[in-house]
């Protein structure tokens, strides 16, 4: 038995998220089905991140165990012939001894795209959150800087999360204007449930003047989710990259 | 009766092209239906460019005549409430006396996106042509320069075109690498049927070494479509912008 690691890109529009469920097709389900068609064996595929319905990924990392003799680097080509065009395996390789896509994760980078114009974009309908009010990008950039570092992100967490601690470390939070879009890039060691979407909704609240410029500091202080911005809709979010430790970490978050 | 001008953006993935047809939903059909729901009157909408199935537009220009008293700039908001999210009216305004979206056209700018990586992109599946062979961008840029100017583009025309002359003028042809994409920008006074897609297919043929570097000059000389590259698939093409004369032109191409 050997362990194979996959880098997977997907358009989440037509899926009920990453994780298997009864009511909707999922990315995990499509990958497991493709692997079954390829190898003839039902095999569990584990993803580093359980992205929600409508959320996209450029660099989801997954792993699975197999007895198949297919060379590791050929799995990408072989699986893609069994997958719909909105899911593509970008790379496949032999995983290190004991590698686990979730437990070995050392960090993740997400992007969140806001389309900031009078009317929504047809071409970015499933890739962005339409905000028609003018956004003050400099206010957003200043508030974003408050997020960087190690903080208690309890106020940035949807109810229903199961994390033992709500302390997380963000290494980078950037806000950039690219054509008609405002793009938020967030990189950190780990994320609470809906954390990036609450960050995006809160920064937009600062940018359109609905929320005070020090709202991030207030949220850290009060741990009160209710004073922050809305949870931005899923379609603006992309899991850009997952980072991994070189060996099994001594701790698991 | 007054004439209204619309700027329309659409994702062509789910449409049989711009123009009304019996077998598939079309962008023109959706707009005319939305206008009917809004005004109660069946109204013909004329587009500057009859884009093919799967082709996208950021700046299609259209016009229609109406007795409605809706202020010109409100049509965009009102129509968008009756349109699917993959068609968005970006602007509406009162048209000049005698304006005609097609006959007044003085030029158009298109972009064509090639995704140039080992595996296709899930997120750009409906927005790009996947070419996995390495493309030599400098060769493509040199060949692109041969296209600029006034030439007989007979070899760049699909059969089935109805143009009286195949002489056209291209003002600009650029080839740029943006991340994993190669983007071709073409601007000209008017275009033959499939002209941009044949240009894209021919430049890709030069870039991957399948076609000689002077193929454009050979095509001008021989007027032979068969020596050029393939017709690139529709989903990489975007009608970016339509330019118009300030008044009724004395000639019509």
Tab-separated table of C-alpha atoms in Angstrom:
chain	number	residue	atom	x	y	z
A	1	UNK	CA	0.000	0.000	0.000
A	2	UNK	CA	1.320	3.457	-0.832
A	3	UNK	CA	0.012	6.966	-0.257
A	4	UNK	CA	-0.575	9.376	-3.149
A	5	UNK	CA	-0.821	13.167	-2.768
A	6	UNK	CA	-2.949	15.233	-5.181
A	7	UNK	CA	-3.123	18.961	-5.864
A	8	UNK	CA	-6.721	19.668	-6.919
A	9	UNK	CA	-8.280	22.743	-8.523
A	10	UNK	CA	-12.054	23.118	-8.645
A	11	UNK	CA	-14.864	25.491	-9.464
A	12	UNK	CA	-17.193	25.022	-6.497
A	13	UNK	CA	-20.278	26.516	-8.205
A	14	UNK	CA	-21.998	23.217	-8.914
A	15	UNK	CA	-20.997	21.390	-5.730
A	16	UNK	CA	-22.281	21.130	-2.186
A	17	UNK	CA	-18.713	21.744	-1.008
A	18	UNK	CA	-15.706	19.479	-0.557
A	19	UNK	CA	-17.081	16.947	1.900
A	20	UNK	CA	-19.317	13.976	1.038
A	21	UNK	CA	-23.002	14.517	1.723
A	22	UNK	CA	-26.280	12.922	0.757
A	23	UNK	CA	-28.070	15.894	-0.767
A	24	UNK	CA	-25.647	17.255	-3.349
A	25	UNK	CA	-22.700	16.260	-5.524
A	26	UNK	CA	-19.420	17.071	-3.790
A	27	UNK	CA	-15.837	17.435	-4.909
A	28	UNK	CA	-14.716	14.596	-2.642
A	29	UNK	CA	-17.488	12.419	-4.076
A	30	UNK	CA	-16.455	13.128	-7.678
A	31	UNK	CA	-12.805	12.381	-6.915
A	32	UNK	CA	-13.625	9.127	-5.114
A	33	UNK	CA	-15.894	8.095	-7.992
A	34	UNK	CA	-13.125	8.859	-10.534
A	35	UNK	CA	-10.629	6.871	-8.460
A	36	UNK	CA	-13.060	3.961	-8.284
A	37	UNK	CA	-13.555	4.018	-12.063
A	38	UNK	CA	-9.781	4.067	-12.484
A	39	UNK	CA	-8.711	1.421	-9.952
A	40	UNK	CA	-11.867	-0.640	-9.353
A	41	UNK	CA	-11.523	-0.099	-5.604
A	42	UNK	CA	-13.598	2.157	-3.331
A	43	UNK	CA	-11.035	4.465	-1.727
A	44	UNK	CA	-11.388	7.280	0.792
A	45	UNK	CA	-9.794	10.595	-0.251
A	46	UNK	CA	-8.898	13.051	2.534
A	47	UNK	CA	-8.688	16.787	1.861
A	48	UNK	CA	-6.647	19.388	3.750
A	49	UNK	CA	-9.604	21.761	3.850
A	50	UNK	CA	-13.357	21.145	3.895
A	51	UNK	CA	-14.434	24.016	1.655
A	52	UNK	CA	-18.103	25.039	1.769
A	53	UNK	CA	-20.678	24.898	-1.036
A	54	UNK	CA	-19.817	27.390	-3.769
A	55	UNK	CA	-16.245	27.964	-2.548
A	56	UNK	CA	-13.450	27.356	-5.090
A	57	UNK	CA	-9.937	25.952	-4.800
A	58	UNK	CA	-6.796	26.342	-6.850
A	59	UNK	CA	-4.585	24.294	-4.562
A	60	UNK	CA	-6.590	21.898	-2.406
A	61	UNK	CA	-4.270	19.130	-1.163
A	62	UNK	CA	-5.600	15.600	-0.762
A	63	UNK	CA	-4.248	12.134	-0.146
A	64	UNK	CA	-5.363	8.525	-0.495
A	65	UNK	CA	-3.927	5.030	-0.131
A	66	UNK	CA	-3.879	2.588	-2.991
A	67	UNK	CA	-2.578	-0.816	-4.103
A	68	UNK	CA	-2.678	0.334	-7.724
A	69	UNK	CA	0.530	0.089	-9.757
A	70	UNK	CA	-0.159	3.314	-11.687
A	71	UNK	CA	2.966	5.526	-11.442
A	72	UNK	CA	2.339	8.382	-8.991
A	73	UNK	CA	2.764	11.161	-11.554
A	74	UNK	CA	0.283	9.504	-13.958
A	75	UNK	CA	-2.645	9.641	-11.520
A	76	UNK	CA	-3.291	13.293	-12.474
A	77	UNK	CA	-3.705	12.444	-16.168
A	78	UNK	CA	-5.685	9.278	-15.486
A	79	UNK	CA	-8.058	10.848	-12.943
A	80	UNK	CA	-8.710	13.885	-15.161
A	81	UNK	CA	-10.134	11.624	-17.880
A	82	UNK	CA	-12.774	10.503	-15.321
A	83	UNK	CA	-13.513	13.945	-13.842
A	84	UNK	CA	-15.851	16.750	-15.006
A	85	UNK	CA	-14.042	19.835	-16.423
A	86	UNK	CA	-14.749	21.885	-13.285
A	87	UNK	CA	-12.505	19.573	-11.211
A	88	UNK	CA	-8.883	19.127	-12.359
A	89	UNK	CA	-6.049	17.291	-10.651
A	90	UNK	CA	-3.063	19.581	-11.243
A	91	UNK	CA	-0.406	17.308	-9.797
A	92	UNK	CA	0.014	13.851	-8.304
A	93	UNK	CA	3.018	12.475	-6.470
A	94	UNK	CA	4.149	9.838	-3.982
A	95	UNK	CA	3.493	11.148	-0.453
A	96	UNK	CA	6.146	11.075	2.255
A	97	UNK	CA	5.951	8.296	4.832
A	98	UNK	CA	3.037	9.051	7.168
A	99	UNK	CA	1.930	12.171	5.286
A	100	UNK	CA	-1.589	13.381	6.101
A	101	UNK	CA	-3.072	16.243	4.061
A	102	UNK	CA	-4.942	17.725	7.031
A	103	UNK	CA	-2.754	16.909	10.060
A	104	UNK	CA	0.460	17.999	8.339
A	105	UNK	CA	-1.002	21.351	7.249
A	106	UNK	CA	1.145	24.261	8.443
A	107	UNK	CA	-0.849	27.043	6.807
A	108	UNK	CA	-3.206	28.156	4.054
A	109	UNK	CA	-3.612	31.095	1.752
A	110	UNK	CA	-7.056	32.260	0.611
A	111	UNK	CA	-8.210	35.001	-1.726
A	112	UNK	CA	-11.568	36.748	-1.566
A	113	UNK	CA	-12.826	38.706	-4.605
A	114	UNK	CA	-15.266	41.616	-4.372
A	115	UNK	CA	-16.663	43.072	-7.588
A	116	UNK	CA	-17.043	46.765	-6.808
A	117	UNK	CA	-19.107	48.430	-9.496
A	118	UNK	CA	-22.628	49.752	-10.075
A	119	UNK	CA	-23.918	46.542	-11.679
A	120	UNK	CA	-22.811	42.965	-10.969
A	121	UNK	CA	-20.453	41.212	-13.381
A	122	UNK	CA	-21.862	38.472	-15.623
A	123	UNK	CA	-18.439	36.905	-16.158
A	124	UNK	CA	-17.593	36.965	-12.432
A	125	UNK	CA	-21.100	36.075	-11.202
A	126	UNK	CA	-19.888	32.836	-9.577
A	127	UNK	CA	-16.434	34.168	-8.630
A	128	UNK	CA	-17.139	37.336	-6.714
A	129	UNK	CA	-19.301	39.188	-4.219
A	130	UNK	CA	-20.993	42.177	-5.825
A	131	UNK	CA	-20.716	45.320	-3.691
A	132	UNK	CA	-22.035	48.392	-5.491
A	133	UNK	CA	-21.155	51.027	-2.877
A	134	UNK	CA	-17.765	52.691	-3.337
A	135	UNK	CA	-15.142	51.046	-1.171
A	136	UNK	CA	-12.397	53.103	0.465
A	137	UNK	CA	-9.465	50.792	-0.160
A	138	UNK	CA	-7.092	52.654	2.141
A	139	UNK	CA	-9.428	52.286	5.112
A	140	UNK	CA	-9.665	48.567	4.344
A	141	UNK	CA	-5.876	48.264	4.115
A	142	UNK	CA	-5.404	49.951	7.500
A	143	UNK	CA	-8.003	47.702	9.158
A	144	UNK	CA	-6.425	44.648	7.502
A	145	UNK	CA	-3.121	45.393	9.218
A	146	UNK	CA	-4.832	45.007	12.615
A	147	UNK	CA	-5.604	41.388	11.736
A	148	UNK	CA	-1.984	40.335	11.282
A	149	UNK	CA	-0.373	38.401	14.144
A	150	UNK	CA	-1.559	36.031	16.866
A	151	UNK	CA	-5.027	36.891	18.170
A	152	UNK	CA	-8.163	35.362	19.617
A	153	UNK	CA	-10.400	35.242	16.556
A	154	UNK	CA	-13.530	34.152	18.509
A	155	UNK	CA	-15.482	37.081	16.994
A	156	UNK	CA	-14.516	35.843	13.496
A	157	UNK	CA	-16.053	32.420	13.880
A	158	UNK	CA	-19.468	31.163	12.790
A	159	UNK	CA	-21.357	29.185	15.389
A	160	UNK	CA	-21.042	25.502	14.628
A	161	UNK	CA	-17.266	25.471	14.571
A	162	UNK	CA	-15.683	22.744	16.671
A	163	UNK	CA	-12.234	24.227	17.329
A	164	UNK	CA	-10.778	23.753	20.822
A	165	UNK	CA	-9.169	27.163	20.771
A	166	UNK	CA	-10.025	30.262	18.773
A	167	UNK	CA	-6.488	31.652	18.840
A	168	UNK	CA	-4.978	31.788	15.368
A	169	UNK	CA	-2.020	33.498	13.688
A	170	UNK	CA	-2.370	35.423	10.437
A	171	UNK	CA	0.940	36.022	8.632
A	172	UNK	CA	-0.408	38.311	5.945
A	173	UNK	CA	-3.628	40.161	5.093
A	174	UNK	CA	-3.543	42.309	1.955
A	175	UNK	CA	-6.218	44.335	0.153
A	176	UNK	CA	-5.617	45.218	-3.503
A	177	UNK	CA	-7.640	46.851	-6.250
A	178	UNK	CA	-7.360	44.980	-9.565
A	179	UNK	CA	-9.490	46.544	-12.323
A	180	UNK	CA	-13.081	46.575	-10.993
A	181	UNK	CA	-12.314	44.112	-8.213
A	182	UNK	CA	-11.071	44.437	-4.662
A	183	UNK	CA	-9.106	41.330	-3.723
A	184	UNK	CA	-8.337	40.323	-0.143
A	185	UNK	CA	-5.469	37.879	0.379
A	186	UNK	CA	-5.282	36.135	3.763
A	187	UNK	CA	-2.510	33.794	4.853
A	188	UNK	CA	-2.371	32.097	8.222
A	189	UNK	CA	-1.523	28.973	10.165
A	190	UNK	CA	-5.113	27.755	10.480
A	191	UNK	CA	-8.641	29.110	10.145
A	192	UNK	CA	-11.889	28.959	12.078
A	193	UNK	CA	-15.197	28.127	10.405
A	194	UNK	CA	-16.158	30.994	7.997
A	195	UNK	CA	-13.218	33.073	9.300
A	196	UNK	CA	-12.094	34.414	5.916
A	197	UNK	CA	-15.650	35.234	4.867
A	198	UNK	CA	-16.252	37.124	8.144
A	199	UNK	CA	-12.945	38.977	7.644
A	200	UNK	CA	-14.055	39.911	4.096
A	201	UNK	CA	-17.496	41.059	5.263
A	202	UNK	CA	-15.972	43.124	8.077
A	203	UNK	CA	-13.343	44.774	5.844
A	204	UNK	CA	-16.083	45.659	3.338
A	205	UNK	CA	-18.051	47.192	6.222
A	206	UNK	CA	-15.036	49.363	7.023
A	207	UNK	CA	-14.547	50.221	3.329
A	208	UNK	CA	-18.114	51.419	2.798
A	209	UNK	CA	-18.225	53.342	6.065
A	210	UNK	CA	-20.757	51.083	7.830
A	211	UNK	CA	-18.259	50.005	10.485
A	212	UNK	CA	-15.702	52.051	12.463
A	213	UNK	CA	-12.060	51.827	11.390
A	214	UNK	CA	-11.042	50.159	14.664
A	215	UNK	CA	-13.701	47.415	14.422
A	216	UNK	CA	-11.048	44.659	14.223
A	217	UNK	CA	-9.544	45.729	17.553
A	218	UNK	CA	-13.042	45.942	19.064
A	219	UNK	CA	-13.799	42.418	17.864
A	220	UNK	CA	-10.580	41.067	19.393
A	221	UNK	CA	-11.411	42.794	22.662
A	222	UNK	CA	-15.074	41.809	22.951
A	223	UNK	CA	-14.982	38.421	21.165
A	224	UNK	CA	-18.451	39.449	19.951
A	225	UNK	CA	-19.314	38.159	16.475
A	226	UNK	CA	-22.376	40.430	16.312
A	227	UNK	CA	-20.454	43.712	16.113
A	228	UNK	CA	-18.560	42.612	12.970
A	229	UNK	CA	-19.588	42.706	9.339
A	230	UNK	CA	-21.706	40.181	7.456
A	231	UNK	CA	-20.369	36.768	6.449
A	232	UNK	CA	-19.393	37.401	2.832
A	233	UNK	CA	-21.012	34.956	0.368
A	234	UNK	CA	-19.096	31.781	-0.575
A	235	UNK	CA	-18.561	32.382	-4.301
A	236	UNK	CA	-15.885	35.065	-3.751
A	237	UNK	CA	-13.628	32.679	-1.827
A	238	UNK	CA	-10.768	30.647	-3.318
A	239	UNK	CA	-8.512	28.288	-1.348
A	240	UNK	CA	-5.322	29.337	-3.126
A	241	UNK	CA	-2.660	27.197	-1.500
A	242	UNK	CA	-2.114	24.778	1.364
A	243	UNK	CA	1.291	24.648	3.054
A	244	UNK	CA	2.644	21.543	4.762
A	245	UNK	CA	5.279	20.623	7.300
A	246	UNK	CA	8.194	18.571	5.987
A	247	UNK	CA	7.503	15.911	8.578
A	248	UNK	CA	4.786	14.919	11.008
A	249	UNK	CA	4.229	17.861	13.344
A	250	UNK	CA	4.569	17.291	17.102
A	251	UNK	CA	1.227	18.951	17.706
A	252	UNK	CA	-2.101	18.988	15.988
A	253	UNK	CA	-4.296	22.070	16.080
B	1	UNK	CA	-40.537	56.640	-29.882
B	2	UNK	CA	-36.962	56.898	-28.621
B	3	UNK	CA	-33.872	54.752	-29.050
B	4	UNK	CA	-32.024	53.308	-26.056
B	5	UNK	CA	-28.432	52.092	-26.158
B	6	UNK	CA	-27.259	49.284	-23.825
B	7	UNK	CA	-23.792	48.048	-22.875
B	8	UNK	CA	-24.175	44.327	-22.143
B	9	UNK	CA	-21.803	41.857	-20.474
B	10	UNK	CA	-22.443	38.119	-20.731
B	11	UNK	CA	-20.979	34.725	-20.034
B	12	UNK	CA	-21.731	32.847	-23.266
B	13	UNK	CA	-21.281	29.355	-21.788
B	14	UNK	CA	-24.967	28.541	-21.534
B	15	UNK	CA	-26.132	30.257	-24.735
B	16	UNK	CA	-26.329	29.386	-28.406
B	17	UNK	CA	-24.681	32.735	-29.146
B	18	UNK	CA	-26.026	36.273	-29.438
B	19	UNK	CA	-28.533	35.844	-32.226
B	20	UNK	CA	-32.063	34.430	-31.852
B	21	UNK	CA	-32.443	30.801	-32.894
B	22	UNK	CA	-34.955	28.014	-32.410
B	23	UNK	CA	-32.723	25.363	-30.846
B	24	UNK	CA	-31.078	27.115	-27.919
B	25	UNK	CA	-31.475	30.026	-25.521
B	26	UNK	CA	-29.648	33.101	-26.825
B	27	UNK	CA	-28.479	36.349	-25.291
B	28	UNK	CA	-30.670	38.371	-27.653
B	29	UNK	CA	-33.647	36.184	-26.718
B	30	UNK	CA	-33.078	36.686	-22.982
B	31	UNK	CA	-32.753	40.455	-23.389
B	32	UNK	CA	-35.898	40.692	-25.541
B	33	UNK	CA	-37.795	38.571	-22.994
B	34	UNK	CA	-36.596	40.799	-20.125
B	35	UNK	CA	-37.628	43.904	-22.071
B	36	UNK	CA	-41.042	42.355	-22.749
B	37	UNK	CA	-41.523	41.561	-19.055
B	38	UNK	CA	-40.542	45.136	-18.229
B	39	UNK	CA	-42.529	47.086	-20.829
B	40	UNK	CA	-45.251	44.660	-21.924
B	41	UNK	CA	-44.246	45.155	-25.565
B	42	UNK	CA	-42.369	42.751	-27.846
B	43	UNK	CA	-39.328	44.717	-28.969
B	44	UNK	CA	-36.455	43.804	-31.284
B	45	UNK	CA	-32.959	44.371	-29.816
B	46	UNK	CA	-30.072	44.800	-32.278
B	47	UNK	CA	-26.509	43.942	-31.285
B	48	UNK	CA	-23.278	45.345	-32.735
B	49	UNK	CA	-21.765	41.876	-32.951
B	50	UNK	CA	-23.339	38.463	-33.449
B	51	UNK	CA	-21.102	36.456	-31.134
B	52	UNK	CA	-21.070	32.649	-31.556
B	53	UNK	CA	-22.164	30.003	-29.062
B	54	UNK	CA	-19.836	29.907	-26.058
B	55	UNK	CA	-18.243	33.310	-26.842
B	56	UNK	CA	-18.361	35.926	-24.075
B	57	UNK	CA	-18.757	39.710	-24.086
B	58	UNK	CA	-17.779	42.455	-21.684
B	59	UNK	CA	-18.908	45.320	-23.903
B	60	UNK	CA	-21.519	44.215	-26.426
B	61	UNK	CA	-23.433	47.295	-27.628
B	62	UNK	CA	-27.122	46.991	-28.466
B	63	UNK	CA	-30.031	49.287	-29.199
B	64	UNK	CA	-33.802	49.152	-29.259
B	65	UNK	CA	-36.751	51.503	-29.761
B	66	UNK	CA	-39.385	51.982	-27.096
B	67	UNK	CA	-42.432	54.053	-26.149
B	68	UNK	CA	-41.746	53.354	-22.480
B	69	UNK	CA	-41.364	56.319	-20.147
B	70	UNK	CA	-38.665	54.631	-18.042
B	71	UNK	CA	-35.700	57.066	-17.771
B	72	UNK	CA	-32.861	55.894	-20.047
B	73	UNK	CA	-30.359	55.338	-17.249
B	74	UNK	CA	-32.855	53.222	-15.255
B	75	UNK	CA	-33.224	50.568	-17.966
B	76	UNK	CA	-29.995	48.882	-16.809
B	77	UNK	CA	-31.309	48.411	-13.254
B	78	UNK	CA	-34.795	47.426	-14.390
B	79	UNK	CA	-33.636	44.935	-17.042
B	80	UNK	CA	-31.135	43.299	-14.662
B	81	UNK	CA	-33.959	42.322	-12.322
B	82	UNK	CA	-35.445	40.305	-15.224
B	83	UNK	CA	-32.178	38.769	-16.483
B	84	UNK	CA	-30.230	35.687	-15.357
B	85	UNK	CA	-26.944	36.479	-13.504
B	86	UNK	CA	-24.822	35.493	-16.534
B	87	UNK	CA	-26.238	38.448	-18.520
B	88	UNK	CA	-25.838	41.950	-17.040
B	89	UNK	CA	-26.684	45.302	-18.577
B	90	UNK	CA	-23.756	47.495	-17.486
B	91	UNK	CA	-25.086	50.774	-18.829
B	92	UNK	CA	-28.150	52.238	-20.528
B	93	UNK	CA	-28.473	55.655	-22.138
B	94	UNK	CA	-30.441	57.666	-24.678
B	95	UNK	CA	-28.971	56.961	-28.155
B	96	UNK	CA	-28.071	59.733	-30.561
B	97	UNK	CA	-30.511	60.537	-33.362
B	98	UNK	CA	-30.293	57.702	-35.931
B	99	UNK	CA	-27.773	55.648	-33.917
B	100	UNK	CA	-27.461	52.015	-35.001
B	101	UNK	CA	-25.319	49.653	-32.903
B	102	UNK	CA	-24.078	47.697	-35.950
B	103	UNK	CA	-23.953	50.275	-38.765
B	104	UNK	CA	-22.248	52.918	-36.632
B	105	UNK	CA	-19.538	50.514	-35.442
B	106	UNK	CA	-16.065	51.884	-36.160
B	107	UNK	CA	-14.083	49.075	-34.517
B	108	UNK	CA	-13.930	46.307	-31.957
B	109	UNK	CA	-11.467	44.913	-29.477
B	110	UNK	CA	-11.376	41.210	-28.627
B	111	UNK	CA	-9.293	39.168	-26.214
B	112	UNK	CA	-8.487	35.482	-26.591
B	113	UNK	CA	-7.252	33.497	-23.565
B	114	UNK	CA	-5.074	30.385	-23.827
B	115	UNK	CA	-4.396	28.391	-20.660
B	116	UNK	CA	-0.863	27.094	-21.172
B	117	UNK	CA	-0.083	24.433	-18.585
B	118	UNK	CA	0.185	20.663	-18.286
B	119	UNK	CA	-3.398	20.168	-17.097
B	120	UNK	CA	-6.466	22.250	-17.973
B	121	UNK	CA	-7.785	24.794	-15.467
B	122	UNK	CA	-11.024	23.995	-13.614
B	123	UNK	CA	-11.689	27.661	-12.859
B	124	UNK	CA	-11.012	28.759	-16.455
B	125	UNK	CA	-12.644	25.725	-18.112
B	126	UNK	CA	-15.254	27.892	-19.868
B	127	UNK	CA	-12.979	30.922	-20.314
B	128	UNK	CA	-9.913	29.554	-22.050
B	129	UNK	CA	-8.436	27.184	-24.606
B	130	UNK	CA	-6.196	24.629	-22.920
B	131	UNK	CA	-2.887	24.211	-24.789
B	132	UNK	CA	-0.467	21.962	-22.897
B	133	UNK	CA	2.553	22.302	-25.178
B	134	UNK	CA	5.004	25.054	-24.234
B	135	UNK	CA	4.337	28.211	-26.232
B	136	UNK	CA	7.212	30.428	-27.398
B	137	UNK	CA	5.700	33.813	-26.644
B	138	UNK	CA	8.354	35.780	-28.524
B	139	UNK	CA	7.690	33.880	-31.743
B	140	UNK	CA	3.970	34.595	-31.291
B	141	UNK	CA	4.663	38.288	-30.692
B	142	UNK	CA	6.767	38.578	-33.863
B	143	UNK	CA	4.102	36.821	-35.950
B	144	UNK	CA	1.407	39.026	-34.378
B	145	UNK	CA	3.172	42.141	-35.676
B	146	UNK	CA	2.724	40.887	-39.267
B	147	UNK	CA	-1.055	41.052	-38.753
B	148	UNK	CA	-1.158	44.771	-38.009
B	149	UNK	CA	-2.282	47.071	-40.833
B	150	UNK	CA	-4.583	46.819	-43.857
B	151	UNK	CA	-4.527	43.355	-45.443
B	152	UNK	CA	-6.657	40.892	-47.362
B	153	UNK	CA	-7.696	38.509	-44.550
B	154	UNK	CA	-9.353	35.978	-46.915
B	155	UNK	CA	-7.221	33.175	-45.398
B	156	UNK	CA	-8.506	34.152	-41.927
B	157	UNK	CA	-12.167	33.627	-42.739
B	158	UNK	CA	-14.368	30.610	-42.117
B	159	UNK	CA	-16.494	29.535	-45.045
B	160	UNK	CA	-20.013	30.789	-44.523
B	161	UNK	CA	-19.048	34.427	-44.092
B	162	UNK	CA	-21.046	36.847	-46.219
B	163	UNK	CA	-18.659	39.811	-46.398
B	164	UNK	CA	-18.360	41.620	-49.743
B	165	UNK	CA	-14.661	42.236	-49.265
B	166	UNK	CA	-12.139	40.401	-47.106
B	167	UNK	CA	-9.878	43.442	-46.686
B	168	UNK	CA	-9.707	44.557	-43.066
B	169	UNK	CA	-7.475	46.797	-40.959
B	170	UNK	CA	-6.063	45.668	-37.603
B	171	UNK	CA	-4.807	48.512	-35.425
B	172	UNK	CA	-3.241	46.383	-32.719
B	173	UNK	CA	-2.416	42.728	-32.061
B	174	UNK	CA	-0.672	41.962	-28.771
B	175	UNK	CA	0.380	38.697	-27.126
B	176	UNK	CA	0.996	38.730	-23.362
B	177	UNK	CA	1.732	36.130	-20.721
B	178	UNK	CA	-0.337	36.638	-17.549
B	179	UNK	CA	0.314	33.948	-14.926
B	180	UNK	CA	-0.450	30.611	-16.619
B	181	UNK	CA	-2.320	32.234	-19.509
B	182	UNK	CA	-1.301	33.620	-22.866
B	183	UNK	CA	-3.667	36.426	-23.825
B	184	UNK	CA	-4.054	37.728	-27.377
B	185	UNK	CA	-5.596	41.197	-27.784
B	186	UNK	CA	-6.854	42.120	-31.255
B	187	UNK	CA	-8.251	45.509	-32.217
B	188	UNK	CA	-9.482	46.363	-35.691
B	189	UNK	CA	-12.066	48.198	-37.763
B	190	UNK	CA	-14.133	45.106	-38.563
B	191	UNK	CA	-13.796	41.329	-38.486
B	192	UNK	CA	-14.588	38.405	-40.788
B	193	UNK	CA	-16.422	35.325	-39.535
B	194	UNK	CA	-14.179	33.433	-37.043
B	195	UNK	CA	-11.285	35.795	-37.830
B	196	UNK	CA	-10.064	36.241	-34.248
B	197	UNK	CA	-10.310	32.507	-33.532
B	198	UNK	CA	-8.309	31.689	-36.688
B	199	UNK	CA	-5.721	34.314	-35.696
B	200	UNK	CA	-5.500	32.704	-32.227
B	201	UNK	CA	-5.171	29.193	-33.672
B	202	UNK	CA	-2.492	30.330	-36.118
B	203	UNK	CA	-0.457	32.214	-33.485
B	204	UNK	CA	-0.596	29.141	-31.231
B	205	UNK	CA	0.657	27.068	-34.204
B	206	UNK	CA	3.629	29.451	-34.475
B	207	UNK	CA	4.183	29.374	-30.705
B	208	UNK	CA	4.332	25.594	-30.458
B	209	UNK	CA	6.505	25.236	-33.567
B	210	UNK	CA	3.872	23.563	-35.754
B	211	UNK	CA	3.763	26.478	-38.207
B	212	UNK	CA	6.591	28.541	-39.734
B	213	UNK	CA	7.239	31.989	-38.287
B	214	UNK	CA	6.242	33.696	-41.563
B	215	UNK	CA	2.887	31.888	-41.810
B	216	UNK	CA	0.913	35.154	-41.561
B	217	UNK	CA	2.694	36.581	-44.616
B	218	UNK	CA	2.136	33.297	-46.471
B	219	UNK	CA	-1.567	33.422	-45.645
B	220	UNK	CA	-1.854	37.006	-46.926
B	221	UNK	CA	-0.054	36.009	-50.132
B	222	UNK	CA	-1.936	32.783	-50.883
B	223	UNK	CA	-5.354	33.626	-49.368
B	224	UNK	CA	-5.403	29.928	-48.458
B	225	UNK	CA	-7.231	29.159	-45.212
B	226	UNK	CA	-5.882	25.604	-45.193
B	227	UNK	CA	-2.246	26.528	-44.533
B	228	UNK	CA	-3.154	28.390	-41.302
B	229	UNK	CA	-3.728	27.084	-37.799
B	230	UNK	CA	-6.883	25.574	-36.368
B	231	UNK	CA	-9.906	27.690	-35.488
B	232	UNK	CA	-9.428	28.168	-31.742
B	233	UNK	CA	-12.466	27.072	-29.672
B	234	UNK	CA	-15.112	29.691	-28.785
B	235	UNK	CA	-14.788	29.732	-24.996
B	236	UNK	CA	-11.447	31.623	-25.040
B	237	UNK	CA	-12.955	34.596	-26.885
B	238	UNK	CA	-14.314	37.768	-25.266
B	239	UNK	CA	-15.762	40.736	-27.149
B	240	UNK	CA	-14.120	43.361	-24.968
B	241	UNK	CA	-15.297	46.615	-26.472
B	242	UNK	CA	-17.179	48.043	-29.448
B	243	UNK	CA	-16.222	51.483	-30.774
B	244	UNK	CA	-18.679	53.750	-32.555
B	245	UNK	CA	-18.585	56.742	-34.876
B	246	UNK	CA	-19.934	59.977	-33.429
B	247	UNK	CA	-22.385	60.252	-36.266
B	248	UNK	CA	-23.811	58.115	-39.059
B	249	UNK	CA	-20.861	56.969	-41.186
B	250	UNK	CA	-20.934	57.770	-44.911
B	251	UNK	CA	-20.081	54.167	-45.749
B	252	UNK	CA	-21.117	50.825	-44.381
B	253	UNK	CA	-18.718	47.907	-44.476
